[in-house]
Amino acid sequence: MPSIDWSDYQAFLAIARAGQLAGAARVLGVDPTTVGRRLRRLEASLGTALFEQTRSGQELTEAGESLLSSVEAMASAAGRITEHADGNDGLYGTLRISTSEGFGCWFLARHLPRFQAAHPRLAIDLVASSGFLSPTRREADVAIMLSRPRTGPLVAHKLSDYSLRLYGTRDYLQAHGTPARPADLLEGHGLVGYIPDLIYAPELRYLDEIQPGLKAAIRSPSITAQHGLIASGGGLGVLPCFMADADPRLVAVLPERRIVRSFWFVTHQDIRKLPRVTAFRQWLDETAACMEGILKP
């Protein structure tokens, strides 16, 4: 069997992480044709297909999944050797974090620069959106999820609980009245919430926990858009306290009706001991503990 160039393994790893030849090429600083040629050379040397072409990009085959953990370990070892030679103990490479829009934009975005400043050689991809990238498919190194995964080769631990309440503006309450009990919300009040068939996690179905039968009149899959709608007087709506309590335009309505959810730190079992993952987990655990009064007032 012909010898295999390390650059072929690097191409394989970049494709596995990016999910596309073009994305891998950008990471490696070469053109997609070169990445494709290296992949074909590696597959020919190993005698097996490592990816399947899908509509969304490249997905690992069973053989590719088996190879990935070994190549991750090789890349980690190579990085440690380089760091030792350079006399630099800092983290390196890329850490991709997938999280909900609210936690990513309103919590992580405010604290993450401190972590990156402590590790300047580490590039951080913060993917904060309505939905999660999959650690199982290696779309992200870490996912901050709303529930603990029950299947897949994943490890998870609870990061923190967080609180949500119903909020509105003072002007809205002056115009429509302040509800004294949850049943008052059924008449005379406009509600802001999620589009039912676009809710990406069952933990986001919480209007019925305020009062059974509540339905939103203005709806969006984006918690940032919902926040804007509520803060502009468009209605009452449920928001995470760490978002709403920082906005002087908003006041809690029926504050005794507190909803509690949880954030879970999730990663693939094969990379849970990578230095960049363990360092980020420790930092995030410490940050969440310091901010417990904001996350769960």
PDB file of N, CA, C and O in Angstrom, residues 4-58:
ATOM      1  N   ILE A   4       0.888   7.323   2.992  1.00  0.00           N
ATOM      2  CA  ILE A   4      -0.150   8.346   3.032  1.00  0.00           C
ATOM      3  C   ILE A   4       0.436   9.630   3.587  1.00  0.00           C
ATOM      4  O   ILE A   4       1.075   9.641   4.630  1.00  0.00           O
ATOM      5  N   ASP A   5       0.227  10.718   2.847  1.00  0.00           N
ATOM      6  CA  ASP A   5       0.726  12.033   3.247  1.00  0.00           C
ATOM      7  C   ASP A   5      -0.143  12.576   4.388  1.00  0.00           C
ATOM      8  O   ASP A   5      -1.378  12.479   4.352  1.00  0.00           O
ATOM      9  N   TRP A   6       0.490  13.200   5.408  1.00  0.00           N
ATOM     10  CA  TRP A   6      -0.264  13.795   6.517  1.00  0.00           C
ATOM     11  C   TRP A   6      -1.237  14.846   6.023  1.00  0.00           C
ATOM     12  O   TRP A   6      -2.312  15.033   6.599  1.00  0.00           O
ATOM     13  N   SER A   7      -0.900  15.524   4.932  1.00  0.00           N
ATOM     14  CA  SER A   7      -1.808  16.537   4.398  1.00  0.00           C
ATOM     15  C   SER A   7      -3.125  15.924   3.938  1.00  0.00           C
ATOM     16  O   SER A   7      -4.162  16.590   3.943  1.00  0.00           O
ATOM     17  N   ASP A   8      -3.099  14.637   3.556  1.00  0.00           N
ATOM     18  CA  ASP A   8      -4.346  13.968   3.174  1.00  0.00           C
ATOM     19  C   ASP A   8      -5.255  13.790   4.395  1.00  0.00           C
ATOM     20  O   ASP A   8      -6.473  13.969   4.315  1.00  0.00           O
ATOM     21  N   TYR A   9      -4.648  13.431   5.521  1.00  0.00           N
ATOM     22  CA  TYR A   9      -5.419  13.324   6.760  1.00  0.00           C
ATOM     23  C   TYR A   9      -5.950  14.694   7.190  1.00  0.00           C
ATOM     24  O   TYR A   9      -7.073  14.802   7.703  1.00  0.00           O
ATOM     25  N   GLN A  10      -5.139  15.730   7.019  1.00  0.00           N
ATOM     26  CA  GLN A  10      -5.591  17.079   7.367  1.00  0.00           C
ATOM     27  C   GLN A  10      -6.786  17.482   6.509  1.00  0.00           C
ATOM     28  O   GLN A  10      -7.727  18.118   7.003  1.00  0.00           O
ATOM     29  N   ALA A  11      -6.751  17.117   5.232  1.00  0.00           N
ATOM     30  CA  ALA A  11      -7.888  17.413   4.354  1.00  0.00           C
ATOM     31  C   ALA A  11      -9.130  16.659   4.824  1.00  0.00           C
ATOM     32  O   ALA A  11     -10.238  17.218   4.877  1.00  0.00           O
ATOM     33  N   PHE A  12      -8.956  15.381   5.161  1.00  0.00           N
ATOM     34  CA  PHE A  12     -10.073  14.577   5.665  1.00  0.00           C
ATOM     35  C   PHE A  12     -10.677  15.221   6.912  1.00  0.00           C
ATOM     36  O   PHE A  12     -11.897  15.358   7.030  1.00  0.00           O
ATOM     37  N   LEU A  13      -9.826  15.638   7.845  1.00  0.00           N
ATOM     38  CA  LEU A  13     -10.302  16.230   9.095  1.00  0.00           C
ATOM     39  C   LEU A  13     -11.031  17.545   8.834  1.00  0.00           C
ATOM     40  O   LEU A  13     -12.083  17.817   9.429  1.00  0.00           O
ATOM     41  N   ALA A  14     -10.496  18.354   7.939  1.00  0.00           N
ATOM     42  CA  ALA A  14     -11.133  19.637   7.629  1.00  0.00           C
ATOM     43  C   ALA A  14     -12.500  19.431   6.983  1.00  0.00           C
ATOM     44  O   ALA A  14     -13.460  20.152   7.280  1.00  0.00           O
ATOM     45  N   ILE A  15     -12.631  18.439   6.113  1.00  0.00           N
ATOM     46  CA  ILE A  15     -13.921  18.149   5.473  1.00  0.00           C
ATOM     47  C   ILE A  15     -14.917  17.650   6.522  1.00  0.00           C
ATOM     48  O   ILE A  15     -16.086  18.051   6.539  1.00  0.00           O
ATOM     49  N   ALA A  16     -14.459  16.778   7.424  1.00  0.00           N
ATOM     50  CA  ALA A  16     -15.339  16.241   8.460  1.00  0.00           C
ATOM     51  C   ALA A  16     -15.886  17.358   9.339  1.00  0.00           C
ATOM     52  O   ALA A  16     -17.053  17.327   9.746  1.00  0.00           O
ATOM     53  N   ARG A  17     -15.058  18.353   9.637  1.00  0.00           N
ATOM     54  CA  ARG A  17     -15.485  19.445  10.514  1.00  0.00           C
ATOM     55  C   ARG A  17     -16.343  20.467   9.776  1.00  0.00           C
ATOM     56  O   ARG A  17     -17.314  20.986  10.334  1.00  0.00           O
ATOM     57  N   ALA A  18     -15.983  20.755   8.531  1.00  0.00           N
ATOM     58  CA  ALA A  18     -16.709  21.781   7.781  1.00  0.00           C
ATOM     59  C   ALA A  18     -17.953  21.231   7.104  1.00  0.00           C
ATOM     60  O   ALA A  18     -18.921  21.958   6.877  1.00  0.00           O
ATOM     61  N   GLY A  19     -17.922  19.938   6.745  1.00  0.00           N
ATOM     62  CA  GLY A  19     -19.063  19.333   6.074  1.00  0.00           C
ATOM     63  C   GLY A  19     -19.134  19.612   4.588  1.00  0.00           C
ATOM     64  O   GLY A  19     -20.028  19.127   3.910  1.00  0.00           O
ATOM     65  N   GLN A  20     -18.167  20.368   4.076  1.00  0.00           N
ATOM     66  CA  GLN A  20     -18.148  20.723   2.660  1.00  0.00           C
ATOM     67  C   GLN A  20     -16.710  20.895   2.197  1.00  0.00           C
ATOM     68  O   GLN A  20     -15.841  21.322   2.969  1.00  0.00           O
ATOM     69  N   LEU A  21     -16.464  20.592   0.923  1.00  0.00           N
ATOM     70  CA  LEU A  21     -15.121  20.771   0.376  1.00  0.00           C
ATOM     71  C   LEU A  21     -14.711  22.237   0.396  1.00  0.00           C
ATOM     72  O   LEU A  21     -13.573  22.576   0.726  1.00  0.00           O
ATOM     73  N   ALA A  22     -15.656  23.124   0.045  1.00  0.00           N
ATOM     74  CA  ALA A  22     -15.325  24.555  -0.018  1.00  0.00           C
ATOM     75  C   ALA A  22     -14.952  25.089   1.358  1.00  0.00           C
ATOM     76  O   ALA A  22     -13.995  25.857   1.503  1.00  0.00           O
ATOM     77  N   GLY A  23     -15.709  24.675   2.375  1.00  0.00           N
ATOM     78  CA  GLY A  23     -15.403  25.121   3.725  1.00  0.00           C
ATOM     79  C   GLY A  23     -14.065  24.591   4.204  1.00  0.00           C
ATOM     80  O   GLY A  23     -13.294  25.302   4.852  1.00  0.00           O
ATOM     81  N   ALA A  24     -13.773  23.338   3.886  1.00  0.00           N
ATOM     82  CA  ALA A  24     -12.479  22.766   4.258  1.00  0.00           C
ATOM     83  C   ALA A  24     -11.342  23.492   3.549  1.00  0.00           C
ATOM     84  O   ALA A  24     -10.280  23.733   4.134  1.00  0.00           O
ATOM     85  N   ALA A  25     -11.575  23.849   2.294  1.00  0.00           N
ATOM     86  CA  ALA A  25     -10.542  24.560   1.538  1.00  0.00           C
ATOM     87  C   ALA A  25     -10.223  25.909   2.165  1.00  0.00           C
ATOM     88  O   ALA A  25      -9.053  26.328   2.235  1.00  0.00           O
ATOM     89  N   ARG A  26     -11.249  26.619   2.637  1.00  0.00           N
ATOM     90  CA  ARG A  26     -11.010  27.919   3.290  1.00  0.00           C
ATOM     91  C   ARG A  26     -10.190  27.757   4.560  1.00  0.00           C
ATOM     92  O   ARG A  26      -9.297  28.557   4.846  1.00  0.00           O
ATOM     93  N   VAL A  27     -10.490  26.705   5.329  1.00  0.00           N
ATOM     94  CA  VAL A  27      -9.741  26.460   6.565  1.00  0.00           C
ATOM     95  C   VAL A  27      -8.287  26.151   6.267  1.00  0.00           C
ATOM     96  O   VAL A  27      -7.372  26.639   6.951  1.00  0.00           O
ATOM     97  N   LEU A  28      -8.046  25.365   5.224  1.00  0.00           N
ATOM     98  CA  LEU A  28      -6.687  24.936   4.895  1.00  0.00           C
ATOM     99  C   LEU A  28      -5.926  25.948   4.058  1.00  0.00           C
ATOM    100  O   LEU A  28      -4.706  25.841   3.910  1.00  0.00           O
ATOM    101  N   GLY A  29      -6.645  26.922   3.496  1.00  0.00           N
ATOM    102  CA  GLY A  29      -5.981  27.930   2.671  1.00  0.00           C
ATOM    103  C   GLY A  29      -5.581  27.428   1.301  1.00  0.00           C
ATOM    104  O   GLY A  29      -4.592  27.907   0.712  1.00  0.00           O
ATOM    105  N   VAL A  30      -6.334  26.454   0.773  1.00  0.00           N
ATOM    106  CA  VAL A  30      -6.085  25.926  -0.567  1.00  0.00           C
ATOM    107  C   VAL A  30      -7.391  25.959  -1.347  1.00  0.00           C
ATOM    108  O   VAL A  30      -8.435  26.348  -0.815  1.00  0.00           O
ATOM    109  N   ASP A  31      -7.356  25.537  -2.601  1.00  0.00           N
ATOM    110  CA  ASP A  31      -8.586  25.539  -3.392  1.00  0.00           C
ATOM    111  C   ASP A  31      -9.316  24.210  -3.215  1.00  0.00           C
ATOM    112  O   ASP A  31      -8.710  23.187  -2.852  1.00  0.00           O
ATOM    113  N   PRO A  32     -10.641  24.191  -3.459  1.00  0.00           N
ATOM    114  CA  PRO A  32     -11.417  22.959  -3.271  1.00  0.00           C
ATOM    115  C   PRO A  32     -10.930  21.784  -4.109  1.00  0.00           C
ATOM    116  O   PRO A  32     -11.047  20.636  -3.691  1.00  0.00           O
ATOM    117  N   THR A  33     -10.350  22.065  -5.293  1.00  0.00           N
ATOM    118  CA  THR A  33      -9.837  20.988  -6.139  1.00  0.00           C
ATOM    119  C   THR A  33      -8.717  20.235  -5.430  1.00  0.00           C
ATOM    120  O   THR A  33      -8.641  19.004  -5.477  1.00  0.00           O
ATOM    121  N   THR A  34      -7.867  20.977  -4.740  1.00  0.00           N
ATOM    122  CA  THR A  34      -6.767  20.350  -4.002  1.00  0.00           C
ATOM    123  C   THR A  34      -7.298  19.492  -2.862  1.00  0.00           C
ATOM    124  O   THR A  34      -6.821  18.375  -2.627  1.00  0.00           O
ATOM    125  N   VAL A  35      -8.301  20.002  -2.147  1.00  0.00           N
ATOM    126  CA  VAL A  35      -8.899  19.231  -1.059  1.00  0.00           C
ATOM    127  C   VAL A  35      -9.514  17.945  -1.600  1.00  0.00           C
ATOM    128  O   VAL A  35      -9.334  16.860  -1.037  1.00  0.00           O
ATOM    129  N   GLY A  36     -10.246  18.045  -2.702  1.00  0.00           N
ATOM    130  CA  GLY A  36     -10.856  16.868  -3.306  1.00  0.00           C
ATOM    131  C   GLY A  36      -9.824  15.854  -3.760  1.00  0.00           C
ATOM    132  O   GLY A  36     -10.016  14.639  -3.592  1.00  0.00           O
ATOM    133  N   ARG A  37      -8.709  16.331  -4.308  1.00  0.00           N
ATOM    134  CA  ARG A  37      -7.658  15.423  -4.766  1.00  0.00           C
ATOM    135  C   ARG A  37      -7.021  14.688  -3.584  1.00  0.00           C
ATOM    136  O   ARG A  37      -6.765  13.482  -3.650  1.00  0.00           O
ATOM    137  N   ARG A  38      -6.809  15.413  -2.480  1.00  0.00           N
ATOM    138  CA  ARG A  38      -6.222  14.777  -1.298  1.00  0.00           C
ATOM    139  C   ARG A  38      -7.167  13.735  -0.714  1.00  0.00           C
ATOM    140  O   ARG A  38      -6.741  12.668  -0.264  1.00  0.00           O
ATOM    141  N   LEU A  39      -8.470  14.043  -0.715  1.00  0.00           N
ATOM    142  CA  LEU A  39      -9.441  13.085  -0.205  1.00  0.00           C
ATOM    143  C   LEU A  39      -9.461  11.832  -1.067  1.00  0.00           C
ATOM    144  O   LEU A  39      -9.444  10.703  -0.546  1.00  0.00           O
ATOM    145  N   ARG A  40      -9.491  11.984  -2.376  1.00  0.00           N
ATOM    146  CA  ARG A  40      -9.517  10.813  -3.264  1.00  0.00           C
ATOM    147  C   ARG A  40      -8.263   9.971  -3.091  1.00  0.00           C
ATOM    148  O   ARG A  40      -8.320   8.735  -3.121  1.00  0.00           O
ATOM    149  N   ARG A  41      -7.125  10.629  -2.880  1.00  0.00           N
ATOM    150  CA  ARG A  41      -5.868   9.901  -2.685  1.00  0.00           C
ATOM    151  C   ARG A  41      -5.910   9.097  -1.383  1.00  0.00           C
ATOM    152  O   ARG A  41      -5.462   7.943  -1.333  1.00  0.00           O
ATOM    153  N   LEU A  42      -6.477   9.710  -0.326  1.00  0.00           N
ATOM    154  CA  LEU A  42      -6.578   9.003   0.947  1.00  0.00           C
ATOM    155  C   LEU A  42      -7.534   7.820   0.831  1.00  0.00           C
ATOM    156  O   LEU A  42      -7.241   6.712   1.324  1.00  0.00           O
ATOM    157  N   GLU A  43      -8.683   8.024   0.192  1.00  0.00           N
ATOM    158  CA  GLU A  43      -9.645   6.941   0.028  1.00  0.00           C
ATOM    159  C   GLU A  43      -9.065   5.797  -0.802  1.00  0.00           C
ATOM    160  O   GLU A  43      -9.293   4.618  -0.505  1.00  0.00           O
ATOM    161  N   ALA A  44      -8.287   6.143  -1.829  1.00  0.00           N
ATOM    162  CA  ALA A  44      -7.662   5.109  -2.650  1.00  0.00           C
ATOM    163  C   ALA A  44      -6.636   4.322  -1.839  1.00  0.00           C
ATOM    164  O   ALA A  44      -6.538   3.088  -1.950  1.00  0.00           O
ATOM    165  N   SER A  45      -5.890   5.020  -0.989  1.00  0.00           N
ATOM    166  CA  SER A  45      -4.876   4.346  -0.177  1.00  0.00           C
ATOM    167  C   SER A  45      -5.511   3.421   0.848  1.00  0.00           C
ATOM    168  O   SER A  45      -4.997   2.338   1.141  1.00  0.00           O
ATOM    169  N   LEU A  46      -6.641   3.847   1.426  1.00  0.00           N
ATOM    170  CA  LEU A  46      -7.319   3.048   2.441  1.00  0.00           C
ATOM    171  C   LEU A  46      -8.273   2.021   1.843  1.00  0.00           C
ATOM    172  O   LEU A  46      -8.718   1.104   2.532  1.00  0.00           O
ATOM    173  N   GLY A  47      -8.612   2.211   0.567  1.00  0.00           N
ATOM    174  CA  GLY A  47      -9.501   1.268  -0.108  1.00  0.00           C
ATOM    175  C   GLY A  47     -10.937   1.354   0.346  1.00  0.00           C
ATOM    176  O   GLY A  47     -11.674   0.354   0.329  1.00  0.00           O
ATOM    177  N   THR A  48     -11.384   2.546   0.752  1.00  0.00           N
ATOM    178  CA  THR A  48     -12.766   2.699   1.214  1.00  0.00           C
ATOM    179  C   THR A  48     -13.217   4.143   1.043  1.00  0.00           C
ATOM    180  O   THR A  48     -12.387   5.061   1.026  1.00  0.00           O
ATOM    181  N   ALA A  49     -14.519   4.330   0.895  1.00  0.00           N
ATOM    182  CA  ALA A  49     -15.084   5.679   0.822  1.00  0.00           C
ATOM    183  C   ALA A  49     -15.259   6.231   2.232  1.00  0.00           C
ATOM    184  O   ALA A  49     -15.761   5.546   3.123  1.00  0.00           O
ATOM    185  N   LEU A  50     -14.840   7.476   2.426  1.00  0.00           N
ATOM    186  CA  LEU A  50     -14.897   8.102   3.748  1.00  0.00           C
ATOM    187  C   LEU A  50     -16.070   9.066   3.885  1.00  0.00           C
ATOM    188  O   LEU A  50     -16.466   9.394   5.008  1.00  0.00           O
ATOM    189  N   PHE A  51     -16.609   9.533   2.757  1.00  0.00           N
ATOM    190  CA  PHE A  51     -17.742  10.462   2.774  1.00  0.00           C
ATOM    191  C   PHE A  51     -18.767  10.050   1.743  1.00  0.00           C
ATOM    192  O   PHE A  51     -18.454   9.410   0.737  1.00  0.00           O
ATOM    193  N   GLU A  52     -20.009  10.453   2.006  1.00  0.00           N
ATOM    194  CA  GLU A  52     -21.071  10.369   1.012  1.00  0.00           C
ATOM    195  C   GLU A  52     -21.468  11.784   0.614  1.00  0.00           C
ATOM    196  O   GLU A  52     -21.571  12.670   1.471  1.00  0.00           O
ATOM    197  N   GLN A  53     -21.682  12.003  -0.673  1.00  0.00           N
ATOM    198  CA  GLN A  53     -22.124  13.308  -1.142  1.00  0.00           C
ATOM    199  C   GLN A  53     -23.630  13.431  -0.944  1.00  0.00           C
ATOM    200  O   GLN A  53     -24.406  12.598  -1.429  1.00  0.00           O
ATOM    201  N   THR A  54     -24.064  14.453  -0.202  1.00  0.00           N
ATOM    202  CA  THR A  54     -25.482  14.700   0.025  1.00  0.00           C
ATOM    203  C   THR A  54     -25.834  16.096  -0.486  1.00  0.00           C
ATOM    204  O   THR A  54     -24.963  16.857  -0.907  1.00  0.00           O
ATOM    205  N   ARG A  55     -27.101  16.439  -0.420  1.00  0.00           N
ATOM    206  CA  ARG A  55     -27.529  17.765  -0.874  1.00  0.00           C
ATOM    207  C   ARG A  55     -26.906  18.875  -0.039  1.00  0.00           C
ATOM    208  O   ARG A  55     -26.671  19.971  -0.519  1.00  0.00           O
ATOM    209  N   SER A  56     -26.627  18.586   1.237  1.00  0.00           N
ATOM    210  CA  SER A  56     -26.063  19.611   2.118  1.00  0.00           C
ATOM    211  C   SER A  56     -24.541  19.608   2.159  1.00  0.00           C
ATOM    212  O   SER A  56     -23.945  20.516   2.726  1.00  0.00           O
ATOM    213  N   GLY A  57     -23.913  18.580   1.579  1.00  0.00           N
ATOM    214  CA  GLY A  57     -22.454  18.536   1.589  1.00  0.00           C
ATOM    215  C   GLY A  57     -21.937  17.128   1.770  1.00  0.00           C
ATOM    216  O   GLY A  57     -22.528  16.169   1.270  1.00  0.00           O
ATOM    217  N   GLN A  58     -20.829  17.003   2.495  1.00  0.00           N
ATOM    218  CA  GLN A  58     -20.185  15.714   2.695  1.00  0.00           C
ATOM    219  C   GLN A  58     -20.558  15.152   4.063  1.00  0.00           C
ATOM    220  O   GLN A  58     -20.396  15.820   5.078  1.00  0.00           O
TER     221      GLN A  58
END
